[in-house]
Structures are given as structure tokens and as C-alpha cells.
XYZ file of C-alpha atoms in Angstrom:
560
model
C 115.124 4.823 101.054
C 115.073 7.629 98.429
C 112.281 10.057 99.157
C 111.229 12.603 96.562
C 109.374 15.830 97.218
C 106.559 16.026 94.669
C 105.817 19.599 93.625
C 103.142 21.311 91.557
C 104.326 21.151 87.927
C 104.042 23.865 85.290
C 100.300 24.566 85.080
C 100.409 27.466 82.671
C 99.522 30.951 83.810
C 97.816 29.784 86.998
C 99.056 31.178 90.326
C 97.665 30.750 93.845
C 95.267 27.999 92.794
C 93.093 26.478 95.515
C 93.407 22.830 96.576
C 89.835 21.478 96.641
C 90.504 17.761 97.141
C 93.335 15.513 98.330
C 93.067 12.126 96.634
C 95.685 10.144 98.590
C 96.803 9.740 102.206
C 100.053 8.742 103.950
C 100.816 5.073 103.444
C 99.012 4.836 100.089
C 100.830 3.217 97.188
C 100.411 5.260 94.029
C 101.115 4.484 90.392
C 102.892 6.765 88.004
C 100.393 9.316 86.573
C 97.893 8.607 89.378
C 96.103 11.792 90.481
C 97.266 13.185 93.833
C 95.298 16.398 94.380
C 92.631 18.428 92.612
C 93.056 22.162 92.013
C 90.397 24.659 91.010
C 90.869 28.125 89.537
C 88.420 30.503 87.912
C 89.423 28.959 84.574
C 89.551 25.209 85.121
C 89.587 22.271 87.503
C 92.674 20.087 87.180
C 94.168 17.021 88.811
C 97.902 16.879 89.495
C 99.409 13.446 88.685
C 102.248 11.685 90.417
C 105.531 11.817 88.435
C 106.534 8.367 89.760
C 105.210 5.246 91.395
C 105.840 4.836 95.113
C 104.411 5.130 98.637
C 103.126 8.393 100.102
C 105.159 9.336 103.190
C 103.482 12.613 104.146
C 101.131 15.252 102.724
C 102.379 18.847 102.542
C 99.068 20.539 101.639
C 95.502 20.630 102.919
C 92.157 21.492 101.361
C 91.855 25.250 100.996
C 95.579 25.907 100.545
C 96.671 28.080 97.616
C 99.477 26.622 95.501
C 101.492 27.577 92.415
C 104.192 26.024 90.262
C 106.852 24.553 92.556
C 104.684 24.329 95.674
C 105.355 21.060 97.586
C 102.511 18.518 97.533
C 103.817 15.456 99.328
C 106.837 13.257 100.062
C 106.983 10.079 97.980
C 109.122 7.025 98.658
C 110.025 5.809 95.183
C 112.684 3.242 96.074
C 112.917 0.495 93.517
C 110.718 2.421 91.131
C 111.651 3.924 87.809
C 113.465 7.249 87.774
C 111.517 10.478 87.561
C 110.629 11.656 84.102
C 112.873 14.094 82.383
C 111.587 17.614 81.944
C 109.006 17.830 79.195
C 110.016 19.348 75.906
C 108.986 22.872 75.004
C 105.774 23.339 73.075
C 107.436 24.290 69.820
C 109.721 21.252 69.686
C 108.867 18.278 67.510
C 108.010 15.315 69.764
C 110.517 12.471 69.704
C 108.926 9.122 70.430
C 109.874 5.562 69.683
C 108.550 3.630 66.735
C 107.824 4.526 63.140
C 105.784 7.633 63.997
C 106.366 10.697 66.154
C 102.767 10.555 67.385
C 99.639 8.449 67.211
C 97.484 11.373 66.142
C 98.134 14.932 65.053
C 95.330 17.477 65.085
C 95.725 20.391 62.687
C 93.955 23.438 64.059
C 93.223 24.322 67.692
C 89.693 25.711 67.487
C 86.865 24.155 69.528
C 86.769 21.082 67.291
C 90.540 20.729 67.137
C 91.371 21.059 70.815
C 88.394 18.842 71.716
C 89.709 16.167 69.347
C 93.233 16.456 70.750
C 92.113 16.299 74.377
C 89.821 13.335 73.696
C 92.631 11.504 71.888
C 94.985 12.117 74.804
C 92.347 10.917 77.277
C 92.163 7.695 75.243
C 95.898 7.167 75.695
C 97.069 8.292 72.257
C 100.312 10.246 71.848
C 98.852 13.492 70.604
C 100.226 16.585 68.885
C 98.113 19.717 68.398
C 99.237 22.138 65.678
C 98.084 25.760 65.669
C 99.292 28.520 63.367
C 98.706 31.231 65.995
C 100.531 31.587 69.356
C 97.384 30.869 71.400
C 94.888 28.021 71.285
C 91.175 28.438 70.648
C 90.997 29.188 66.923
C 88.652 31.716 65.377
C 85.828 30.981 67.832
C 87.627 31.800 71.064
C 89.965 34.501 69.755
C 88.122 36.442 67.042
C 84.652 34.924 66.793
C 82.046 33.402 69.083
C 83.473 34.414 72.440
C 84.602 38.047 71.948
C 81.431 38.816 70.010
C 79.304 37.465 72.878
C 81.270 39.573 75.352
C 80.450 42.698 73.349
C 76.843 41.604 72.827
C 76.494 41.224 76.590
C 77.745 44.769 77.082
C 75.321 46.026 74.431
C 72.399 44.148 76.037
C 73.111 45.671 79.454
C 73.313 49.156 77.917
C 70.000 48.678 76.123
C 68.386 47.261 79.269
C 69.608 50.222 81.325
C 68.038 52.633 78.839
C 64.778 50.693 79.016
C 64.555 51.068 82.796
C 63.248 54.587 82.391
C 59.840 52.986 81.837
C 60.244 51.321 85.257
C 60.904 54.627 86.997
C 64.692 54.225 87.064
C 66.630 56.679 84.934
C 70.354 56.681 84.189
C 72.369 59.277 82.350
C 73.698 58.562 78.875
C 76.583 56.040 79.034
C 80.140 57.306 78.661
C 82.070 55.114 76.264
C 85.704 54.171 76.932
C 86.663 52.012 73.940
C 90.050 51.078 75.378
C 88.474 49.630 78.522
C 85.769 47.888 76.500
C 88.439 46.271 74.323
C 90.357 45.288 77.475
C 87.238 43.611 78.892
C 86.802 41.644 75.674
C 90.460 40.565 75.690
C 90.232 39.526 79.340
C 87.328 37.236 78.495
C 89.308 35.700 75.638
C 92.466 35.317 77.730
C 90.626 33.538 80.517
C 89.473 30.825 78.123
C 92.629 30.480 76.020
C 94.777 30.334 79.159
C 92.641 27.498 80.469
C 93.135 25.579 77.225
C 96.913 25.873 77.431
C 96.838 24.491 80.963
C 94.602 21.570 79.990
C 96.900 20.716 77.081
C 99.850 20.508 79.473
C 97.943 18.437 81.995
C 97.008 15.972 79.262
C 100.576 15.941 77.921
C 99.388 17.107 74.507
C 102.374 18.481 72.614
C 101.537 21.845 71.067
C 103.390 22.963 67.954
C 103.065 26.453 66.504
C 103.190 27.026 62.759
C 101.374 26.485 59.488
C 100.983 22.782 58.718
C 101.051 21.284 55.243
C 100.988 17.636 54.209
C 104.058 16.117 52.573
C 102.491 12.663 52.245
C 99.878 10.510 53.954
C 101.978 10.194 57.114
C 104.096 13.342 57.168
C 103.458 17.012 57.897
C 105.687 20.012 57.462
C 105.155 22.461 60.335
C 107.117 25.671 59.877
C 110.050 23.723 58.445
C 109.879 20.794 60.888
C 108.767 17.339 59.799
C 106.299 15.354 61.864
C 105.524 11.695 61.218
C 102.030 10.672 62.311
C 99.914 7.525 62.335
C 96.599 9.417 62.115
C 95.687 13.014 61.387
C 92.581 15.050 62.164
C 92.093 18.095 59.947
C 90.379 20.882 61.890
C 91.511 23.945 59.950
C 88.170 25.756 59.982
C 87.186 28.535 57.628
C 87.796 32.196 56.861
C 85.562 35.132 56.011
C 84.560 35.250 52.347
C 85.794 38.268 50.395
C 84.171 40.351 47.667
C 86.592 40.937 44.771
C 85.359 44.426 43.885
C 86.048 45.963 47.300
C 89.011 48.341 47.587
C 91.728 47.801 50.166
C 90.694 50.327 52.786
C 90.899 50.137 56.604
C 87.299 51.346 56.856
C 86.162 48.068 55.215
C 86.298 45.196 57.692
C 85.130 41.623 58.121
C 83.873 40.234 61.429
C 87.431 39.927 62.785
C 88.156 43.565 62.009
C 84.834 44.650 63.484
C 85.718 42.938 66.757
C 88.820 45.097 67.083
C 86.445 47.993 67.829
C 88.924 50.672 66.774
C 86.202 53.330 66.539
C 82.438 53.835 66.463
C 81.495 55.082 62.984
C 78.481 57.345 62.518
C 77.062 55.332 59.627
C 77.867 51.717 58.717
C 76.752 49.447 55.892
C 76.495 45.733 56.572
C 76.917 43.750 53.362
C 75.149 40.454 54.005
C 72.058 39.861 56.106
C 73.263 36.776 57.945
C 73.678 36.132 61.653
C 77.303 37.275 62.097
C 76.784 40.666 60.473
C 73.574 41.364 62.372
C 75.153 40.379 65.696
C 78.023 42.818 65.174
C 75.562 45.391 63.873
C 73.715 45.120 67.198
C 76.909 45.993 69.072
C 77.786 48.988 66.912
C 74.210 50.242 66.900
C 74.030 50.230 70.700
C 77.346 52.106 70.834
C 75.891 54.801 68.568
C 76.239 53.752 64.913
C 73.383 54.109 62.425
C 73.021 51.004 60.235
C 72.070 50.039 56.711
C 72.024 46.405 55.602
C 72.039 45.078 52.057
C 71.233 41.454 51.207
C 71.025 39.768 47.793
C 68.378 37.292 48.948
C 64.809 38.138 49.909
C 65.198 37.899 53.682
C 67.489 38.322 56.678
C 68.904 35.412 58.679
C 67.836 32.837 56.122
C 67.488 29.374 57.638
C 65.277 30.547 60.478
C 61.503 30.622 60.069
C 60.204 33.996 58.873
C 57.869 34.444 61.836
C 60.842 34.222 64.206
C 62.817 36.794 62.228
C 59.781 39.080 62.014
C 59.770 39.525 65.806
C 63.463 40.468 65.775
C 63.008 42.793 62.802
C 60.099 44.663 64.390
C 62.001 45.216 67.629
C 65.205 46.269 65.859
C 63.709 48.511 63.176
C 64.962 51.575 65.059
C 68.587 50.490 64.511
C 68.358 50.683 60.710
C 67.893 53.525 58.276
C 67.596 51.142 55.327
C 67.115 47.357 54.953
C 67.719 46.575 51.287
C 66.598 43.039 50.411
C 66.998 41.436 46.997
C 69.667 44.027 46.290
C 73.138 43.571 44.852
C 76.095 45.747 45.810
C 77.891 46.636 42.568
C 80.677 49.046 43.431
C 82.528 50.668 46.335
C 84.670 53.767 45.920
C 86.971 54.897 48.726
C 87.248 58.650 49.207
C 88.439 60.882 52.011
C 84.900 61.856 52.964
C 83.651 58.258 53.049
C 82.945 55.027 51.203
C 80.568 55.548 48.286
C 78.551 52.391 47.612
C 76.541 51.715 44.482
C 73.592 49.306 44.492
C 71.721 47.653 41.672
C 68.502 49.567 41.132
C 68.972 51.926 44.098
C 70.651 55.262 44.730
C 74.272 55.280 45.867
C 75.007 55.968 49.552
C 78.099 57.109 51.440
C 79.217 55.373 54.637
C 81.895 55.835 57.279
C 82.502 52.068 57.486
C 81.491 48.815 55.813
C 81.181 45.439 57.527
C 81.451 42.597 55.013
C 79.607 39.514 56.216
C 78.826 37.362 53.205
C 79.619 33.931 54.586
C 82.713 31.866 55.200
C 85.006 29.753 53.020
C 86.486 26.446 54.284
C 90.283 26.226 54.475
C 90.574 22.770 52.914
C 92.742 23.994 50.028
C 95.370 25.570 52.282
C 97.071 22.468 53.703
C 98.327 20.596 50.593
C 95.838 17.820 51.356
C 96.276 16.423 47.856
C 99.802 15.296 48.768
C 98.222 13.002 51.365
C 95.692 11.745 48.829
C 92.813 13.589 50.538
C 90.112 14.789 48.183
C 89.082 18.439 48.535
C 86.072 19.880 46.697
C 86.276 22.982 44.532
C 84.738 24.973 47.379
C 87.363 23.769 49.864
C 85.314 21.201 51.764
C 86.618 17.720 52.613
C 84.099 14.899 52.328
C 83.928 12.461 55.261
C 81.988 9.395 56.347
C 80.067 8.958 59.605
C 83.342 8.449 61.505
C 84.660 11.742 60.085
C 87.137 9.722 57.996
C 88.234 11.101 54.637
C 88.968 8.989 51.576
C 92.426 8.465 53.131
C 91.749 5.907 55.899
C 94.154 7.382 58.471
C 93.088 11.007 57.965
C 89.939 12.564 59.414
C 88.308 15.980 58.958
C 85.990 17.855 61.302
C 84.289 21.209 61.748
C 83.819 23.870 59.102
C 86.062 22.102 56.609
C 83.936 18.952 56.815
C 80.737 20.643 55.649
C 77.873 22.819 56.750
C 76.609 23.956 59.134
C 79.715 25.855 60.230
C 79.073 25.760 63.975
C 81.492 25.282 66.856
C 79.224 22.861 68.743
C 79.031 20.631 65.678
C 82.831 20.696 65.404
C 83.277 19.658 69.045
C 80.972 16.670 68.597
C 82.770 15.665 65.397
C 86.156 16.070 67.096
C 85.255 13.566 69.783
C 84.074 11.092 67.160
C 87.227 11.442 65.047
C 89.477 10.948 68.074
C 87.556 7.883 69.187
C 87.611 6.438 65.668
C 91.379 7.034 65.475
C 91.682 5.093 68.731
C 89.804 2.169 67.181
C 86.428 2.777 68.792
C 83.172 2.303 66.865
C 82.033 5.905 67.144
C 79.850 7.472 64.464
C 78.184 10.847 63.908
C 74.505 9.998 64.263
C 73.033 13.197 65.690
C 69.551 13.801 64.333
C 69.705 17.563 64.679
C 72.147 20.432 65.208
C 70.711 23.556 66.866
C 71.353 27.055 65.496
C 71.305 30.332 67.400
C 71.413 33.994 66.392
C 72.709 35.909 69.425
C 70.907 39.075 68.448
C 68.442 40.878 70.706
C 66.061 39.143 70.934
C 67.855 35.873 70.312
C 66.535 33.471 67.684
C 67.100 29.731 68.058
C 65.882 26.763 66.087
C 66.482 23.048 65.763
C 65.294 20.222 63.534
C 62.682 20.706 60.849
C 61.572 24.313 60.448
C 58.012 25.224 59.580
C 59.137 26.852 56.323
C 61.118 23.743 55.342
C 58.158 21.485 56.070
C 55.869 23.582 53.883
C 58.321 23.604 50.968
C 58.874 19.848 51.240
C 55.160 19.091 51.537
C 55.612 17.408 54.936
C 52.560 16.945 57.131
C 53.358 18.658 60.428
C 51.382 20.436 63.109
C 52.577 23.579 64.864
C 51.932 24.866 68.382
C 53.021 28.399 69.206
C 52.994 29.697 72.782
C 53.204 33.510 72.980
C 55.474 34.990 75.619
C 52.783 37.601 76.213
C 51.220 34.801 78.315
C 54.483 34.021 80.155
C 54.651 35.455 83.656
C 58.444 35.629 83.630
C 58.631 37.273 80.211
C 56.067 39.889 81.289
C 57.941 40.507 84.563
C 61.130 40.990 82.537
C 59.325 43.459 80.255
C 60.432 41.237 77.359
C 57.273 39.490 76.224
C 57.738 40.073 72.487
C 58.815 36.488 71.783
C 57.227 33.077 71.420
C 58.051 29.374 71.554
C 57.034 27.221 68.610
C 57.076 23.419 68.564
C 56.671 21.415 65.367
C 55.198 17.921 65.613
C 54.668 15.013 63.290
C 50.912 15.106 62.741
C 50.509 11.338 63.010
C 52.901 10.317 65.815
C 52.802 13.610 67.750
C 56.578 13.366 68.095
C 58.450 16.653 68.100
C 60.500 17.093 64.922
C 61.565 20.713 65.296
C 61.310 23.893 67.325
C 61.898 27.612 67.036
C 62.174 30.184 69.811
C 62.549 33.957 69.658
C 63.141 35.924 72.842
C 65.759 36.689 75.480
C 67.772 33.553 76.249
C 66.311 31.576 73.341
C 69.724 30.006 72.736
C 69.673 28.506 76.231
C 66.122 27.217 75.869
C 66.590 25.398 72.558
C 68.725 22.618 74.076
C 65.673 20.986 75.652
C 64.085 20.643 72.258
C 67.281 19.323 70.674
C 67.166 16.586 73.323
C 63.447 16.097 72.669
C 64.033 15.437 68.979
C 67.024 13.166 69.688
C 65.006 11.085 72.180
C 61.877 10.917 70.039
C 59.770 12.732 72.640
C 56.128 13.400 71.867
C 53.916 16.262 73.000
C 52.779 14.405 76.109
C 56.379 13.709 77.195
C 57.234 17.401 76.926
C 53.981 18.738 78.363
C 54.028 16.451 81.393
C 57.646 17.306 82.195
C 57.372 19.756 85.091
C 59.096 23.033 84.210
C 60.009 25.503 86.982
C 57.784 28.547 87.513
C 58.147 31.369 86.727
C 60.608 30.846 83.870
C 60.596 31.278 80.125
C 61.391 27.546 79.936
C 57.754 26.958 80.914
C 56.841 28.131 77.426
C 58.265 24.872 76.053
C 55.970 22.713 78.174
C 53.028 25.021 77.556
C 53.533 24.883 73.784
C 53.353 21.086 74.031
C 50.202 21.351 76.150
C 48.775 23.756 73.594
C 49.363 21.190 70.860
C 47.438 18.559 72.844
C 44.664 21.042 73.694
C 45.245 20.965 77.450
C 47.004 24.285 78.113
C 45.330 26.242 80.925
C 47.409 29.396 80.412
C 45.598 30.291 77.187
C 41.925 30.325 76.143
C 40.338 26.862 75.680
C 41.717 24.871 72.770
C 40.446 21.951 70.746
C 41.809 18.711 72.198
C 43.650 16.499 69.698
């Protein structure tokens, strides 16, 4: 009887990966693609499938063993079964499959929404192709956005915390900055995640193609000169930083991507735009030693969040800024050897060593020749979709930034799952009530659902309960009691309709309230949920108790 030695296949960059579970035993009959063992690395957990059907003769590994590509797993008697699969094609090759189409679904763009859509489609049994213009998966978020910025923000937070320990009787010397090593740390974080994605794509048999994709018609893409015929397409091409036409071409003027390169630490930087991205990067540069100015055309920073939340951040971060110019328009920038001279409407000109431009993002809907597929794209570059993320072309879907605001990775992931399931014929719809937002500044600001400011402008009848972190044991112990937790309730039903939190870890705390709104929880549900002590999460339950007038951690309140 022919006996085949089953070995660990190509699993990407993983080496010496630990076996954590053996899923079969000698004598078991296994089907083709049935999982044999489970491996776990610091990047991912993965199951290794059988290349053929047959009967297990013997196991070559045990739990705790370290394996790599080519390591023997077991001996498999595959007599009478189909021949082993041929070696898989390289990532850059166009997939060749039977039938009218090369694939069931192609996903254009490998950011969080795109790779989530591709992996979900593959899990549903669809022949899936994932197209990415860059050599690595992950899109803007993983490579030059959410993840590297959070790595640098973590470093900045630790530096600031270390300086603050002097008040605790622990004093450190001034930090010595090694930009090359800091950049290397950031890149290591990025590589760990992108490497895991590449491995998961291989394990799911998702074909990855590299190149810029453009539609030729409703069922055909051109990808770097190669044609791909598809049954369904999911557009996940994201967005790019908006540009100001009057800015000169000068290396000292950067967008968020350029700022993340961290080539130097300028003495004085201007942030054009008072939104979240610019202020997050400003936090990093400020901690490293840069003095900041910010200019914003509107009348406030981080618009979208309630003003009382932003006020806490602004008070704590006032020392970072020399000037905060609200309701001010930047009119001109002149590049000179000694610096960048910036003119403002109604204010004196200033000279800066660097400028960070953070004035929003523009969707990439106009960059893929969508009109050739009959897909309607708005003048701004958005693609309109229905609740299944389907465009006006029934076999083409759009998700993420290109499908409309808010431009958030967690929204894109949710939409990607829905689009993949809809392409597979499932009755999935986007019906989330709320999408949380987080500013990863210090302190963090997080909000979800109806904001207090929105309710006032709309004339909605809501009631607000605000629990100060100055009454939180954990916040006081952390010497970070500047924040508060605010819950917003429907005045009649007492159901929570929104929440806002400002303080360390606010982004982690807001999820409970997103769930509360989704589930229609009322103040009693939240208040009677036992929260662990001492934690800042207690502030959520205590805010609900405060609303009902039963909170014992604050002076007596009027019971509702």
C-alpha cells in the first residue's frame, strides 16, 4: 500500500513553531483538507490540513515539538485515494480554475476590511483572490497607519509616565533617544502582524496577487497587465491623505505616513488640522522633544467628540503647544533654507522646522476605473452601497473607507464579513446600531452612539450621568484621575443611547457601552452588572448607578 509522509507545508516566515494539539491518531481515516495538527506561534494559531484522504499509519510529532516547513507530521496510507495536489502556484500568478471565471470572488485591497473579506470568503468555500498593490498585506492601517502609530504612542506614553514618577519618589535621568532603534521597534511590530496575515492567506488557500487593479468590465480586472475573470468583486481600496494645493513640494512637509517614518525630531512643528490623526502624531513628536502649534479652520479640536471630553485632554496637554489657533485658515507656505514660513488669515506669520498636514482623507473610489464595471462613484470618490455592501452593480460590493464615513478599520472589518457572506449567498446585512470612535491621545477619548452635543442640537430628550474618575480608586492609584465616564440615556425608557469616556484606556472601556447600546440595555442592566474592583471599568457601572440615584461612591443623589 502506498504510504505518504505528510510534512509541514509552506507556512510563511514561521520557523520552529510549537505543536499545541494533535487532532488525529493512528488508525483514523481522514478526508482531504481535514486538520491534522494545530501550531501556535507568537503571530498566529494555525491548523495544518491533510493533503490527501487516507488512513493515519503513525504520528511523527508530539505536543510541545517545534516544527518548520518540511518537518514530518505523520505517515498516511492513501491507497485508492486521489493523487496528492500539485504544488500551489506562486502568489503573483493569475489563478487558473475551471469554469467561466478564474475565481468566485476577488477582493481589491488588503487592508483590515479587505483581508477580512477575503478570509471570510475562503472560509465559506469560495475560490478567493486578494489583490494588493504593495508587496505586503495589511493596507494603510497595519503598515503606515493604526498599528505603527500605536507603537510609537505606546513608547511616548511610557516616556511620559517615567517622567511623572518623580512625584512618586522615583527619578530617572532624561531619556536618550536612538531614532534608528525606535524605527526598528515600530517596523518589528508591523512585520509581526503582516507576516501573520501572509501565513493565514496561505493556510486558507487565498491567492494573493500584487499590482494595481483596474476594472475592464463587470467581470474582468486588469492587475499589472494580467487579466482576471471574477464572479464577484469586493472593492476595499481605502483612502489616502488629503492634500492642500498651495503647499510647496518640500521634504519638511509630511502627511501622517511621512510623520511615521520618524526621520528626525524637529524643534518646532505646525500641525495643519485639529483632528485625531494629527494630534496623535503630535503627541509622539512632543514627547520626543518637539514644540507644537496647531491650526484648525473649525472652532474646535477633535470635532465629533463631546466638548467636555476634549476639554480634559486639552487641559492636560496644554504644555505641549505654544499656539492653538482655532477658526484660522492657513493661506500660504514658503519654503526657505532657515525654515517653513507659514501665513495665517488674521494672524502673524510663523516659521517652522516641519509641517504635519492632517486635514482628512479622500476615498480611492476614482482610482480603479469602476465606471467600466458600471459602478457609480460620487464626485468625492465614495461608492454607494446597500445594507449588504452591494453597489449598483449586483455582483460588485464595496467596503471600508470607500463605502462612506466613518473611515474606521473596525467598521471596514465588519463590512468585509458582510460582503463576503452576501457574495456567498447568505442573508447578511449591516445592521449595527453604533460604531465606536477612539482618539488614542493621552488621555484617550472614546465615544459611541448619540453624543450629548448631538442630542442638544437635534432637540432630543436625553439624560446624562457623569462619573468622575477622581472618585475611582484605580484611577487615583494610577495617578491618572483626570478623566470621567459619561453615559447618555433615553429619558423615558432609561435605555443607554450613547457614552463618552476620557482617560487612560478609554478605548478599551468603550466596547462595553457599544454592546449596551446594541443590546438595548438600560441603566439598571448596566448598574447591576458586577464590575471588577478596583478597575476603571467600574466607572461604567457607577455612572449607571448615578443615573438611577443609587451610587454609593458619590454624595447622595436624587433617585429617578
